[in-house]
Short mmCIF file of C-alpha atoms in Angstrom, two decimals:
data_model
loop_
_atom_site.label_atom_id
_atom_site.label_comp_id
_atom_site.label_asym_id
_atom_site.label_seq_id
_atom_site.Cartn_x
_atom_site.Cartn_y
_atom_site.Cartn_z
CA GLN A 1 183.09 234.63 89.02
CA TRP A 2 182.02 238.28 88.64
CA HIS A 3 180.35 239.99 85.70
CA GLN A 4 178.78 243.41 85.17
CA LEU A 5 175.72 243.51 82.96
CA VAL A 6 173.92 246.55 81.54
CA PHE A 7 170.35 246.37 80.23
CA TYR A 8 169.02 249.26 78.09
CA ASN A 9 165.53 249.99 76.91
CA THR A 10 165.93 252.16 73.83
CA GLU A 11 162.18 252.39 73.28
CA ARG A 12 161.01 255.95 73.91
CA GLY A 13 157.37 255.29 74.56
CA LYS A 14 156.92 251.83 76.00
CA GLU A 15 158.06 249.38 78.63
CA THR A 16 160.12 246.61 77.08
CA ALA A 17 161.38 243.21 78.20
CA VAL A 18 165.15 242.85 77.94
CA SER A 19 166.78 239.49 78.54
CA VAL A 20 169.99 237.51 78.24
CA ASP A 21 170.62 233.76 78.14
CA LEU A 22 173.03 233.26 81.04
CA ALA A 23 174.75 230.18 79.57
CA GLY A 24 174.32 231.29 75.97
CA ASN A 25 177.12 231.63 73.48
CA THR A 26 178.81 235.04 73.85
CA ALA A 27 179.05 235.36 70.05
CA GLU A 28 175.24 235.24 69.98
CA GLY A 29 174.59 237.67 72.84
CA GLY A 30 174.69 235.23 75.76
CA LEU A 31 176.88 235.55 78.85
CA GLY A 32 178.62 232.18 78.50
CA LEU A 33 178.14 231.27 82.18
CA ASP A 34 178.32 227.72 83.49
CA PRO A 35 174.80 226.21 83.23
CA ALA A 36 175.49 223.90 86.22
CA LYS A 37 176.20 226.80 88.61
CA SER A 38 174.05 229.51 90.21
CA TYR A 39 174.66 233.26 90.19
CA HIS A 40 173.68 236.09 92.54
CA VAL A 41 172.27 239.05 90.60
CA HIS A 42 172.01 242.54 92.13
CA ASP A 43 170.47 245.61 90.44
CA PHE A 44 172.56 248.69 91.32
CA TRP A 45 170.20 251.55 90.43
CA ASN A 46 167.25 250.04 92.28
CA ASP A 47 169.35 248.53 95.11
CA HIS A 48 167.46 245.32 94.50
CA TYR A 49 168.56 241.71 94.88
CA VAL A 50 167.19 239.97 91.78
CA GLY A 51 168.00 236.51 93.21
CA ALA A 52 170.24 233.50 92.80
CA LEU A 53 169.64 232.34 89.23
CA ARG A 54 170.68 229.06 87.62
CA GLY A 55 173.31 229.49 84.93
CA SER A 56 171.04 227.56 82.58
CA GLY A 57 168.34 230.22 82.92
CA VAL A 58 167.47 233.53 81.36
CA LEU A 59 167.73 236.88 83.14
CA ALA A 60 164.78 239.00 82.04
CA GLN A 61 163.76 242.47 83.21
CA PHE A 62 160.94 244.84 82.23
CA LEU A 63 162.39 248.30 81.75
CA ARG A 64 160.54 251.61 81.56
CA PRO A 65 161.05 253.76 78.45
CA ASN A 66 164.74 254.79 78.17
CA GLU A 67 165.60 253.01 81.45
CA THR A 68 169.02 251.48 82.10
CA ARG A 69 169.82 248.81 84.70
CA MET A 70 173.31 247.96 85.91
CA MET A 71 173.49 244.46 87.37
CA SER A 72 176.29 242.65 89.12
CA VAL A 73 176.41 238.89 88.50
CA HIS A 74 178.45 236.75 90.93
CA GLU A 75 178.88 233.00 90.93
CA VAL A 76 177.32 231.63 94.15
CA LEU A 77 180.12 230.42 96.40
CA SER A 78 179.99 228.00 99.34
CA ARG A 79 180.87 230.83 101.72
CA PRO A 80 179.85 234.45 102.40
CA GLN A 81 180.64 236.83 99.56
CA VAL A 82 180.30 240.44 98.46
CA ILE A 83 177.72 240.93 95.71
CA SER A 84 177.37 244.73 95.50
CA THR A 85 178.13 248.16 96.91
CA ASP A 86 176.22 251.41 96.63
CA ARG A 87 179.26 253.57 95.90
CA HIS A 88 179.83 253.06 92.17
CA VAL A 89 177.95 251.41 89.29
CA MET A 90 180.70 248.78 89.08
CA GLN A 91 179.44 247.59 92.50
CA GLY A 92 182.75 247.02 94.25
CA LEU A 93 185.30 246.84 91.46
CA LEU A 94 186.71 250.32 92.16
CA GLU A 95 186.15 250.85 95.89
CA LEU A 96 186.88 247.38 97.31
CA ASP A 97 190.24 245.67 97.54
CA LYS A 98 191.92 242.75 99.27
CA LEU A 99 188.72 240.71 99.63
CA THR A 100 189.74 237.57 101.52
CA TRP A 101 187.93 234.58 102.98
CA ASP A 102 189.76 232.85 105.83
CA ALA A 103 188.01 229.46 105.86
CA ALA A 104 189.61 228.28 109.11
CA ALA A 105 188.60 231.41 111.05
CA ARG A 106 185.41 231.94 109.01
CA VAL A 107 186.22 235.60 108.45
CA LEU A 108 185.49 237.69 105.36
CA SER A 109 187.65 240.80 105.17
CA GLY A 110 188.77 243.53 102.86
CA THR A 111 189.43 247.21 102.42
CA VAL A 112 187.14 249.93 101.13
CA ARG A 113 187.88 253.41 99.82
CA LEU A 114 185.71 255.73 101.92
CA PRO A 115 185.05 259.29 100.79
CA ALA A 116 184.97 261.92 103.55
CA GLY A 117 181.58 261.99 105.27
CA ASP A 118 179.86 259.78 102.68
CA PRO A 119 178.99 256.25 103.84
CA VAL A 120 179.46 253.17 101.67
CA THR A 121 177.19 250.14 101.98
CA ILE A 122 178.47 246.69 101.02
CA THR A 123 175.83 244.03 100.28
CA MET A 124 176.82 240.43 100.94
CA ALA A 125 175.22 237.03 100.45
CA THR A 126 175.70 234.88 103.55
CA ASN A 127 175.25 231.59 101.62
CA GLY A 128 174.09 229.64 104.66
CA PHE A 129 176.36 231.34 107.21
CA GLU A 130 175.39 233.78 109.97
CA ALA A 131 177.35 236.96 110.76
CA VAL A 132 178.41 237.07 114.41
CA GLU A 133 180.76 240.04 114.67
CA CYS A 134 181.96 242.98 112.62
CA THR A 135 184.99 245.20 113.10
CA ALA A 136 186.58 248.07 111.19
CA ASP A 137 189.50 250.47 111.60
CA ASP A 138 189.40 253.01 114.42
CA ALA A 139 187.55 256.23 113.45
CA VAL A 140 185.41 254.26 111.02
CA GLY A 141 181.77 253.72 111.88
CA ALA A 142 180.63 250.22 111.01
CA THR A 143 177.04 248.97 111.15
CA LEU A 144 175.98 245.48 110.09
CA VAL A 145 172.30 244.72 109.46
CA ALA A 146 170.26 241.97 107.84
CA SER A 147 168.80 243.21 104.58
CA GLY A 148 165.27 242.45 105.75
CA THR A 149 164.43 240.57 102.57
CA GLY A 150 164.75 237.09 104.06
CA GLU A 151 167.09 236.12 101.22
CA GLY A 152 170.25 235.60 103.25
CA LEU A 153 171.72 239.04 102.63
CA ILE A 154 173.50 241.39 105.01
CA LYS A 155 174.58 244.99 104.56
CA LEU A 156 177.72 246.52 106.04
CA ARG A 157 177.60 250.31 106.23
CA LEU A 158 180.96 252.03 106.71
CA ALA A 159 181.64 255.76 107.18
CA ALA A 160 184.50 258.05 108.19
CA ASP A 161 184.77 261.81 108.64
CA ASP A 162 187.90 261.87 106.52
CA GLY A 163 188.59 260.16 103.22
CA ARG A 164 190.55 256.94 103.74
CA VAL A 165 191.10 253.32 102.82
CA ALA A 166 189.59 251.37 105.72
CA LYS A 167 189.96 247.73 106.73
CA TRP A 168 186.87 245.77 107.72
CA GLN A 169 186.10 242.19 108.66
CA ILE A 170 183.09 240.07 109.53
CA GLY A 171 183.21 236.83 111.49
CA PHE A 172 180.71 234.13 110.51
CA GLN A 173 179.42 230.83 111.83
CA LYS A 174 177.22 228.10 110.47
CA PRO A 175 173.86 227.96 112.30
CA ALA A 176 174.78 224.43 113.48
CA ASP A 177 177.85 225.90 115.27
CA LYS A 178 175.61 227.61 117.86
CA GLN A 179 174.84 224.38 119.70
#
């Protein structure tokens, strides 16, 4: 459900299109993803949500001379999910742990390794849900904001004065639940 993808432009003097066939055969340079599913793609270096792409499609980017892009590719789930962090190029693989979705309570939770005095931002796709509350360990500042892109993303910013592994959780509801 989660892949890391690196695009390189090895051309020294010109912008170049780099692409990958998402469902293509891995022996021929494709990613081998399921063509019937969709995938969230997030560009780490530019902190940019590329979009939810069909597995049958092609991911193409125009890169400046010698530019590299590190993209996280996550299968779109029927619930809220983490799609990136700003802490490490692996976008959550090293700093996040114990990611859990409690379907009955509609709570997404996990732990994050926080460096002393350096905030970490976790980007999540809401996938049709709405965040209603956010909590974190004591002595950990937690701020939850909509990404402002109108694409159903939220960002959880966590910070602590000391380095620690901190628990966090976000409660969600479906918009129809408000009635």
